[in-house]
Amino acid sequence: MSPDTVFSTTSSTAMAGWLLLILAPRWPALIGFIRCGLIGALSLTYAVLIFVYFFRVEGGGFGSIAEVRTLFLDDPVLVAGWVHYLAFDLFIGTWIAVEADRRGYNRLLQAPMLVATFMFGPLGLLLFFITRASEMALTARKA
Amino acid sequence: MTMLFHDSLALAPAQNFVAAERRTRSLLIVGIGLQVALALPSLTAFFVDDRLINDISVWIKPLKFQASLVLMLGTLLVLLPLIDVRTRTGRGVWLASLMAVITASGEIFYITLQAARGRASHFNVGSPAEAIAYNVMGAGAALLVLSSLVIGLYILLRPRPDAPIGLRLGGGWGLVLGSVATLFTAFALGSGQIDGPGHWVGGVRTDLGGLPLFGWSRSGGDLRVPHFFATHIMQALPLLGLSLDRFAARFARPGIVIGALVCLAVVGATFIQAVQGYPLL
């Protein structure tokens, strides 16, 4: 498979996961499918890409910007990096959804946090963390 | 065992009330949380981002709106218990709260996104998408204000029997008058009929060197002044009611009437002042 194919396949897979997470009912089986099925498949893809391509890149590594840039100049490793985002962002999104359900957040208010996680990973996580902290502060005072 | 069973049966409706009330409160609380969650990175960005709109940091506007919407949703949250318990746990109050939270969040998301893009959110019809977004935001802001109007009417028409009179009248009329006055000033502000699009009337068209904290023009009229006073009637009258209850309970009714008239007079006066092109100070 060419890096292009892997890129578009994994992106569609992640997109499907996000649509399910934002729009579908939170059936336990569905959450299980997103976690183990979709994120599992993305993680497997990532692992294979790393096994096959990562150590071939001359001068690549995590030690300096130059080394990381060299890694990302290689298309298969660049796609691996992208799949890393896709898998971890979706995992975090699923965790946010489950935790937000448990705390009784309205689905319409979860949507912007999930979209933010989908688009800009850590930004969505930050939104959820601070929202939850504010919520805990306001409800604790009441109780 | 039987006793226990009967007890829990008798408690069932009350527990439903509690659950329904928690659902509504949780809506508002999560809405407040979202505003705070956007305010923190916005505040940090304010110190590191050097992009400007109207000669001031792009992050000033999101920060002002985040603060103001926290205040607004917080006011609804605090005033909610003034409504009779049956009404308060019903569909109408829930729907009004949902509407307020959804529109407030939508508005703040767009304002923050536009700041991050270094673009204006208000009066920006520079691209088709922005023109649509600006119109949607206008509709959303109207719905936001209408939802607080609805909560205000609930407080006035379906109050809790033992609600303190000053807070009840101040809260109810504060939300009602604040909403109506906000709609009026926002319409004047948004229509662009007064000295063209934008909040300035005459003067130098910049936000630089404006009134500290608020940024209102000091060289000409600024339609944000009456808009500010109109919106914050929603906090001023409840606070007046609260202090009347505490210190002069006998004068709660006339006190609120006078307070309401003063508020409207301030909005009217600052509106006329702005339209004529004079700065507040």
Short mmCIF file of C-alpha atoms in Angstrom, two decimals:
data_model
loop_
_atom_site.label_atom_id
_atom_site.label_comp_id
_atom_site.label_asym_id
_atom_site.label_seq_id
_atom_site.Cartn_x
_atom_site.Cartn_y
_atom_site.Cartn_z
CA MET A 1 0.00 0.00 0.00
CA SER A 2 1.27 3.44 -0.88
CA PRO A 3 1.56 6.08 1.84
CA ASP A 4 -1.28 7.95 0.09
CA THR A 5 -3.63 4.99 0.42
CA VAL A 6 -2.72 4.45 4.06
CA PHE A 7 -3.24 8.16 4.71
CA SER A 8 -6.71 8.28 3.19
CA THR A 9 -7.83 4.94 4.64
CA THR A 10 -6.76 5.78 8.18
CA SER A 11 -8.20 9.29 7.94
CA SER A 12 -11.59 7.90 6.84
CA THR A 13 -11.48 5.35 9.65
CA ALA A 14 -10.82 8.05 12.23
CA MET A 15 -13.49 10.30 10.71
CA ALA A 16 -16.04 7.48 11.01
CA GLY A 17 -15.09 7.09 14.66
CA TRP A 18 -15.56 10.79 15.35
CA LEU A 19 -18.94 10.90 13.62
CA LEU A 20 -20.10 7.92 15.69
CA LEU A 21 -18.74 9.49 18.86
CA ILE A 22 -20.40 12.86 18.28
CA LEU A 23 -23.71 11.78 16.74
CA ALA A 24 -24.53 8.17 17.67
CA PRO A 25 -26.12 6.94 20.92
CA ARG A 26 -23.57 5.85 23.50
CA TRP A 27 -24.23 2.14 23.38
CA PRO A 28 -21.51 0.26 25.29
CA ALA A 29 -20.99 -1.98 22.24
CA LEU A 30 -20.43 1.07 20.06
CA ILE A 31 -17.90 2.56 22.46
CA GLY A 32 -16.21 -0.85 22.53
CA PHE A 33 -16.15 -0.91 18.73
CA ILE A 34 -14.56 2.56 18.55
CA ARG A 35 -11.99 1.68 21.20
CA CYS A 36 -10.97 -1.80 20.18
CA GLY A 37 -12.06 -1.90 16.54
CA LEU A 38 -11.20 1.51 15.11
CA ILE A 39 -8.50 2.71 17.48
CA GLY A 40 -7.11 -0.83 17.57
CA ALA A 41 -6.85 -0.89 13.78
CA LEU A 42 -5.20 2.55 13.75
CA SER A 43 -2.71 1.45 16.40
CA LEU A 44 -1.92 -1.72 14.48
CA THR A 45 -1.33 0.33 11.32
CA TYR A 46 0.96 2.64 13.28
CA ALA A 47 2.93 -0.24 14.75
CA VAL A 48 3.48 -1.83 11.33
CA LEU A 49 4.57 1.48 9.79
CA ILE A 50 7.07 2.00 12.60
CA PHE A 51 8.35 -1.58 12.40
CA VAL A 52 8.89 -1.34 8.68
CA TYR A 53 10.01 2.22 8.02
CA PHE A 54 11.10 4.08 11.16
CA PHE A 55 14.63 2.75 11.55
CA ARG A 56 15.48 3.12 7.87
CA VAL A 57 15.54 6.89 7.97
CA GLU A 58 19.15 8.10 7.94
CA GLY A 59 19.75 10.78 10.57
CA GLY A 60 16.21 10.48 11.96
CA GLY A 61 15.42 10.58 15.67
CA PHE A 62 13.68 12.45 18.49
CA GLY A 63 16.76 14.30 19.78
CA SER A 64 16.54 17.59 17.91
CA ILE A 65 14.28 19.51 15.56
CA ALA A 66 16.60 18.56 12.73
CA GLU A 67 16.27 14.84 13.50
CA VAL A 68 12.49 15.04 13.78
CA ARG A 69 12.32 17.01 10.54
CA THR A 70 14.37 14.34 8.81
CA LEU A 71 11.90 11.72 10.05
CA PHE A 72 8.92 13.65 8.76
CA LEU A 73 10.52 14.17 5.36
CA ASP A 74 10.04 10.45 4.84
CA ASP A 75 6.47 9.83 3.62
CA PRO A 76 5.72 6.50 5.38
CA VAL A 77 7.03 7.86 8.69
CA LEU A 78 5.09 11.10 8.15
CA VAL A 79 1.94 9.00 7.67
CA ALA A 80 2.85 7.04 10.81
CA GLY A 81 3.04 10.32 12.69
CA TRP A 82 -0.36 11.30 11.31
CA VAL A 83 -1.87 7.94 12.35
CA HIS A 84 -0.43 8.52 15.81
CA TYR A 85 -2.49 11.75 16.01
CA LEU A 86 -5.58 10.00 14.68
CA ALA A 87 -5.40 7.09 17.11
CA PHE A 88 -4.57 9.08 20.23
CA ASP A 89 -7.00 11.92 19.54
CA LEU A 90 -9.85 9.47 19.02
CA PHE A 91 -8.89 7.63 22.20
CA ILE A 92 -8.93 10.86 24.17
CA GLY A 93 -12.22 11.84 22.53
CA THR A 94 -13.78 8.54 23.58
CA TRP A 95 -12.55 9.00 27.12
CA ILE A 96 -13.96 12.54 27.21
CA ALA A 97 -17.32 11.28 25.89
CA VAL A 98 -17.57 8.49 28.47
CA GLU A 99 -16.47 10.72 31.34
CA ALA A 100 -18.79 13.55 30.24
CA ASP A 101 -21.73 11.11 30.03
CA ARG A 102 -20.94 9.88 33.52
CA ARG A 103 -21.02 13.47 34.79
CA GLY A 104 -24.27 14.14 32.93
CA TYR A 105 -23.06 16.72 30.43
CA ASN A 106 -25.58 17.44 27.70
CA ARG A 107 -24.57 15.92 24.36
CA LEU A 108 -24.93 19.30 22.65
CA LEU A 109 -22.27 20.71 25.00
CA GLN A 110 -20.01 17.72 24.54
CA ALA A 111 -20.01 18.26 20.79
CA PRO A 112 -17.78 21.39 20.74
CA MET A 113 -15.26 19.75 23.08
CA LEU A 114 -15.17 16.65 20.88
CA VAL A 115 -14.85 18.69 17.69
CA ALA A 116 -11.98 20.63 19.29
CA THR A 117 -10.29 17.32 20.22
CA PHE A 118 -10.84 16.03 16.69
CA MET A 119 -9.32 19.13 15.12
CA PHE A 120 -6.67 20.16 17.67
CA GLY A 121 -6.28 17.24 20.11
CA PRO A 122 -4.84 18.79 23.29
CA LEU A 123 -6.99 21.93 22.90
CA GLY A 124 -10.12 19.79 23.25
CA LEU A 125 -8.64 17.96 26.21
CA LEU A 126 -7.83 21.30 27.86
CA LEU A 127 -11.39 22.51 27.26
CA PHE A 128 -12.74 19.38 28.92
CA PHE A 129 -10.32 19.58 31.86
CA ILE A 130 -11.11 23.21 32.62
CA THR A 131 -14.84 22.73 32.07
CA ARG A 132 -14.81 19.79 34.47
CA ALA A 133 -12.77 21.72 37.02
CA SER A 134 -15.24 24.64 36.85
CA GLU A 135 -18.16 22.25 37.11
CA MET A 136 -16.63 20.57 40.17
CA ALA A 137 -15.95 23.93 41.78
CA LEU A 138 -19.52 25.14 41.21
CA THR A 139 -21.27 21.94 42.28
CA ALA A 140 -19.08 21.31 45.32
CA ARG A 141 -20.02 24.71 46.72
CA LYS A 142 -23.71 23.85 46.37
CA ALA A 143 -23.54 20.44 48.04
CA MET B 1 -38.56 -3.86 54.36
CA THR B 2 -42.10 -2.94 53.39
CA MET B 3 -41.69 0.36 55.18
CA LEU B 4 -38.58 1.07 53.22
CA PHE B 5 -40.31 0.21 49.98
CA HIS B 6 -43.22 2.56 50.71
CA ASP B 7 -40.88 5.29 51.75
CA SER B 8 -39.00 5.12 48.50
CA LEU B 9 -42.28 5.17 46.58
CA ALA B 10 -43.31 8.33 48.36
CA LEU B 11 -39.94 9.84 47.69
CA ALA B 12 -39.98 9.02 43.99
CA PRO B 13 -41.56 12.23 42.64
CA ALA B 14 -39.33 14.39 44.84
CA GLN B 15 -36.31 12.57 43.51
CA ASN B 16 -37.50 13.26 39.99
CA PHE B 17 -37.65 16.95 40.87
CA VAL B 18 -34.13 16.79 42.19
CA ALA B 19 -32.88 15.00 39.09
CA ALA B 20 -34.66 17.41 36.75
CA GLU B 21 -33.29 20.42 38.61
CA ARG B 22 -29.80 18.97 38.55
CA ARG B 23 -30.07 18.47 34.80
CA THR B 24 -30.91 22.13 34.24
CA ARG B 25 -28.28 23.39 36.65
CA SER B 26 -25.69 21.10 35.13
CA LEU B 27 -26.42 22.62 31.71
CA LEU B 28 -25.68 26.12 32.95
CA ILE B 29 -22.67 25.01 34.99
CA VAL B 30 -21.07 23.16 32.07
CA GLY B 31 -21.81 26.20 29.90
CA ILE B 32 -19.98 28.41 32.40
CA GLY B 33 -17.14 25.88 32.46
CA LEU B 34 -16.79 26.07 28.67
CA GLN B 35 -16.47 29.84 28.83
CA VAL B 36 -13.79 29.60 31.53
CA ALA B 37 -12.05 26.86 29.52
CA LEU B 38 -11.75 29.19 26.54
CA ALA B 39 -10.81 32.19 28.67
CA LEU B 40 -7.66 30.61 30.10
CA PRO B 41 -5.85 29.96 26.79
CA SER B 42 -7.21 33.28 25.46
CA LEU B 43 -5.69 35.12 28.40
CA THR B 44 -2.34 33.41 27.89
CA ALA B 45 -2.48 34.11 24.14
CA PHE B 46 -3.15 37.77 24.95
CA PHE B 47 0.37 38.04 26.39
CA VAL B 48 2.21 36.28 23.56
CA ASP B 49 0.22 37.15 20.43
CA ASP B 50 1.08 40.49 18.82
CA ARG B 51 -1.72 40.59 16.23
CA LEU B 52 -4.07 43.56 16.42
CA ILE B 53 -7.63 44.38 15.39
CA ASN B 54 -8.69 48.03 15.53
CA ASP B 55 -5.23 48.71 17.05
CA ILE B 56 -5.72 46.50 20.11
CA SER B 57 -4.91 42.82 20.76
CA VAL B 58 -7.12 40.34 18.92
CA TRP B 59 -7.68 38.59 22.27
CA ILE B 60 -9.42 41.51 24.03
CA LYS B 61 -12.79 40.81 22.47
CA PRO B 62 -12.94 37.08 23.28
CA LEU B 63 -11.85 37.83 26.84
CA LYS B 64 -14.57 40.46 27.29
CA PHE B 65 -17.23 38.15 25.89
CA GLN B 66 -16.03 35.18 27.94
CA ALA B 67 -16.23 37.25 31.13
CA SER B 68 -19.60 38.67 30.22
CA LEU B 69 -21.12 35.29 29.33
CA VAL B 70 -19.84 33.71 32.55
CA LEU B 71 -21.62 36.54 34.36
CA MET B 72 -24.81 36.04 32.36
CA LEU B 73 -25.05 32.26 32.71
CA GLY B 74 -24.03 32.61 36.35
CA THR B 75 -26.88 35.08 36.91
CA LEU B 76 -29.37 32.59 35.47
CA LEU B 77 -27.93 29.85 37.67
CA VAL B 78 -28.22 31.95 40.80
CA LEU B 79 -31.72 33.21 40.04
CA LEU B 80 -33.18 29.84 39.03
CA PRO B 81 -34.18 28.85 42.60
CA LEU B 82 -36.56 31.85 42.72
CA ILE B 83 -38.92 29.96 40.40
CA ASP B 84 -41.57 27.66 41.85
CA VAL B 85 -40.21 24.11 42.09
CA ARG B 86 -42.72 22.54 39.70
CA THR B 87 -42.04 25.12 37.01
CA ARG B 88 -38.32 25.17 37.67
CA THR B 89 -38.03 21.43 37.05
CA GLY B 90 -40.27 21.56 33.99
CA ARG B 91 -39.55 21.55 30.30
CA GLY B 92 -39.75 25.32 29.74
CA VAL B 93 -36.99 26.35 32.13
CA TRP B 94 -34.81 23.50 30.87
CA LEU B 95 -35.34 24.53 27.27
CA ALA B 96 -34.61 28.21 27.99
CA SER B 97 -31.41 27.23 29.83
CA LEU B 98 -30.37 24.90 27.00
CA MET B 99 -30.99 27.68 24.49
CA ALA B 100 -28.94 30.14 26.54
CA VAL B 101 -26.01 27.74 26.92
CA ILE B 102 -25.98 26.59 23.29
CA THR B 103 -26.13 30.11 21.86
CA ALA B 104 -23.58 31.47 24.34
CA SER B 105 -21.19 28.62 23.51
CA GLY B 106 -21.69 28.95 19.77
CA GLU B 107 -21.07 32.67 19.96
CA ILE B 108 -17.93 32.39 22.06
CA PHE B 109 -16.53 29.60 19.88
CA TYR B 110 -16.84 31.74 16.79
CA ILE B 111 -15.43 34.86 18.49
CA THR B 112 -12.46 32.89 19.84
CA LEU B 113 -11.87 31.12 16.51
CA GLN B 114 -11.90 34.44 14.66
CA ALA B 115 -9.42 35.90 17.14
CA ALA B 116 -7.13 32.91 16.57
CA ARG B 117 -7.42 33.53 12.83
CA GLY B 118 -6.60 37.20 13.42
CA ARG B 119 -9.92 38.24 11.93
CA ALA B 120 -12.78 40.36 13.24
CA SER B 121 -15.89 38.48 14.35
CA HIS B 122 -18.33 41.39 14.43
CA PHE B 123 -19.16 43.51 11.37
CA ASN B 124 -16.96 41.18 9.34
CA VAL B 125 -18.58 40.27 6.05
CA GLY B 126 -15.21 40.00 4.31
CA SER B 127 -15.82 36.49 3.03
CA PRO B 128 -19.12 34.68 2.33
CA ALA B 129 -18.52 32.29 5.25
CA GLU B 130 -17.84 35.17 7.63
CA ALA B 131 -20.92 37.02 6.41
CA ILE B 132 -23.05 33.96 7.14
CA ALA B 133 -21.35 33.43 10.50
CA TYR B 134 -21.95 37.05 11.49
CA ASN B 135 -25.65 36.71 10.69
CA VAL B 136 -25.92 33.38 12.52
CA MET B 137 -24.18 34.99 15.48
CA GLY B 138 -26.73 37.82 15.41
CA ALA B 139 -29.60 35.34 15.48
CA GLY B 140 -27.85 33.37 18.23
CA ALA B 141 -27.33 36.49 20.33
CA ALA B 142 -31.03 37.35 19.95
CA LEU B 143 -32.00 33.84 21.09
CA LEU B 144 -29.57 34.09 24.01
CA VAL B 145 -31.21 37.30 25.18
CA LEU B 146 -34.70 35.88 24.62
CA SER B 147 -33.89 32.88 26.78
CA SER B 148 -32.98 35.13 29.69
CA LEU B 149 -36.19 37.07 29.03
CA VAL B 150 -38.11 33.79 29.37
CA ILE B 151 -36.37 32.96 32.67
CA GLY B 152 -37.18 36.48 33.89
CA LEU B 153 -40.86 36.02 33.02
CA TYR B 154 -40.90 32.69 34.86
CA ILE B 155 -39.50 34.41 37.96
CA LEU B 156 -42.17 37.12 37.80
CA LEU B 157 -45.14 34.89 36.93
CA ARG B 158 -44.30 31.60 38.68
CA PRO B 159 -42.23 32.57 41.71
CA ARG B 160 -41.47 30.26 44.59
CA PRO B 161 -44.02 31.16 47.31
CA ASP B 162 -41.37 32.06 49.89
CA ALA B 163 -38.99 33.87 47.53
CA PRO B 164 -37.74 37.15 49.06
CA ILE B 165 -39.65 39.95 47.39
CA GLY B 166 -36.73 42.22 46.53
CA LEU B 167 -34.65 39.52 44.90
CA ARG B 168 -37.70 38.14 43.10
CA LEU B 169 -38.69 41.50 41.63
CA GLY B 170 -35.09 42.53 41.02
CA GLY B 171 -34.23 39.20 39.39
CA GLY B 172 -37.38 39.00 37.31
CA TRP B 173 -37.45 42.60 36.16
CA GLY B 174 -33.67 42.67 35.83
CA LEU B 175 -33.77 39.83 33.33
CA VAL B 176 -36.84 41.15 31.53
CA LEU B 177 -35.76 44.79 31.25
CA GLY B 178 -32.12 43.83 30.70
CA SER B 179 -33.11 41.55 27.83
CA VAL B 180 -35.41 44.06 26.16
CA ALA B 181 -32.90 46.89 26.52
CA THR B 182 -30.11 44.62 25.25
CA LEU B 183 -32.14 43.62 22.20
CA PHE B 184 -32.84 47.27 21.47
CA THR B 185 -29.25 48.50 21.85
CA ALA B 186 -27.81 45.45 20.07
CA PHE B 187 -30.15 46.07 17.17
CA ALA B 188 -29.08 49.69 16.95
CA LEU B 189 -25.46 48.56 17.24
CA GLY B 190 -25.72 45.77 14.70
CA SER B 191 -27.89 47.49 12.10
CA GLY B 192 -25.08 49.79 11.02
CA GLN B 193 -27.66 52.55 10.53
CA ILE B 194 -25.93 54.89 12.97
CA ASP B 195 -22.80 56.31 11.33
CA GLY B 196 -22.12 53.15 9.33
CA PRO B 197 -21.13 49.65 10.44
CA GLY B 198 -19.15 49.44 13.68
CA HIS B 199 -19.68 50.67 17.22
CA TRP B 200 -18.12 54.09 16.68
CA VAL B 201 -20.08 57.30 16.09
CA GLY B 202 -17.71 59.97 14.87
CA GLY B 203 -14.33 60.27 16.55
CA VAL B 204 -11.20 58.31 15.64
CA ARG B 205 -12.07 54.79 14.55
CA THR B 206 -9.69 52.93 16.80
CA ASP B 207 -9.94 51.04 20.08
CA LEU B 208 -6.48 52.23 21.07
CA GLY B 209 -6.46 54.56 24.07
CA GLY B 210 -10.06 53.75 24.93
CA LEU B 211 -11.45 53.79 28.44
CA PRO B 212 -9.35 51.43 30.59
CA LEU B 213 -10.74 47.90 30.84
CA PHE B 214 -13.73 48.65 28.58
CA GLY B 215 -11.97 50.15 25.58
CA TRP B 216 -14.79 52.55 24.82
CA SER B 217 -13.88 55.45 22.55
CA ARG B 218 -12.78 58.69 24.18
CA SER B 219 -12.81 60.70 20.99
CA GLY B 220 -16.37 60.05 19.86
CA GLY B 221 -19.60 58.20 20.57
CA ASP B 222 -19.45 54.47 21.26
CA LEU B 223 -22.59 52.35 20.97
CA ARG B 224 -21.06 49.70 23.18
CA VAL B 225 -21.66 51.96 26.20
CA PRO B 226 -25.49 51.74 26.25
CA HIS B 227 -25.22 48.09 25.19
CA PHE B 228 -23.07 47.40 28.26
CA PHE B 229 -25.39 49.17 30.66
CA ALA B 230 -28.42 47.46 29.10
CA THR B 231 -26.94 43.98 29.44
CA HIS B 232 -25.83 44.46 33.00
CA ILE B 233 -29.27 45.54 34.21
CA MET B 234 -29.54 41.76 34.51
CA GLN B 235 -27.05 41.90 37.39
CA ALA B 236 -27.72 45.40 38.76
CA LEU B 237 -31.40 44.91 39.64
CA PRO B 238 -31.00 41.51 41.32
CA LEU B 239 -28.15 42.95 43.40
CA LEU B 240 -30.33 45.92 44.31
CA GLY B 241 -33.12 43.51 45.26
CA LEU B 242 -30.74 41.47 47.39
CA SER B 243 -29.56 44.50 49.36
CA LEU B 244 -33.11 45.84 49.72
CA ASP B 245 -34.18 42.50 51.21
CA ARG B 246 -31.32 42.66 53.64
CA PHE B 247 -31.33 46.30 54.68
CA ALA B 248 -34.70 47.83 53.79
CA ALA B 249 -37.20 45.04 53.21
CA ARG B 250 -40.16 47.44 53.57
CA PHE B 251 -39.04 49.44 50.58
CA ALA B 252 -38.32 46.46 48.32
CA ARG B 253 -41.15 47.20 45.90
CA PRO B 254 -40.66 50.97 45.44
CA GLY B 255 -36.89 50.43 45.56
CA ILE B 256 -36.99 48.09 42.57
CA VAL B 257 -39.30 50.44 40.67
CA ILE B 258 -36.91 53.34 41.20
CA GLY B 259 -33.90 51.16 40.41
CA ALA B 260 -35.49 49.96 37.17
CA LEU B 261 -36.27 53.53 36.12
CA VAL B 262 -32.72 54.65 36.90
CA CYS B 263 -31.29 51.74 34.88
CA LEU B 264 -33.43 52.55 31.87
CA ALA B 265 -32.56 56.23 32.19
CA VAL B 266 -28.83 55.41 32.18
CA VAL B 267 -29.24 53.25 29.07
CA GLY B 268 -31.32 55.92 27.36
CA ALA B 269 -28.95 58.74 28.29
CA THR B 270 -25.79 56.89 27.22
CA PHE B 271 -27.54 55.85 24.03
CA ILE B 272 -28.44 59.44 23.13
CA GLN B 273 -24.93 60.55 24.13
CA ALA B 274 -23.36 57.91 21.86
CA VAL B 275 -25.66 58.61 18.93
CA GLN B 276 -24.73 62.27 19.13
CA GLY B 277 -21.07 61.31 18.91
CA TYR B 278 -20.00 62.14 22.46
CA PRO B 279 -17.76 59.83 24.50
CA LEU B 280 -18.99 58.62 27.90
CA LEU B 281 -16.05 60.32 29.63
#
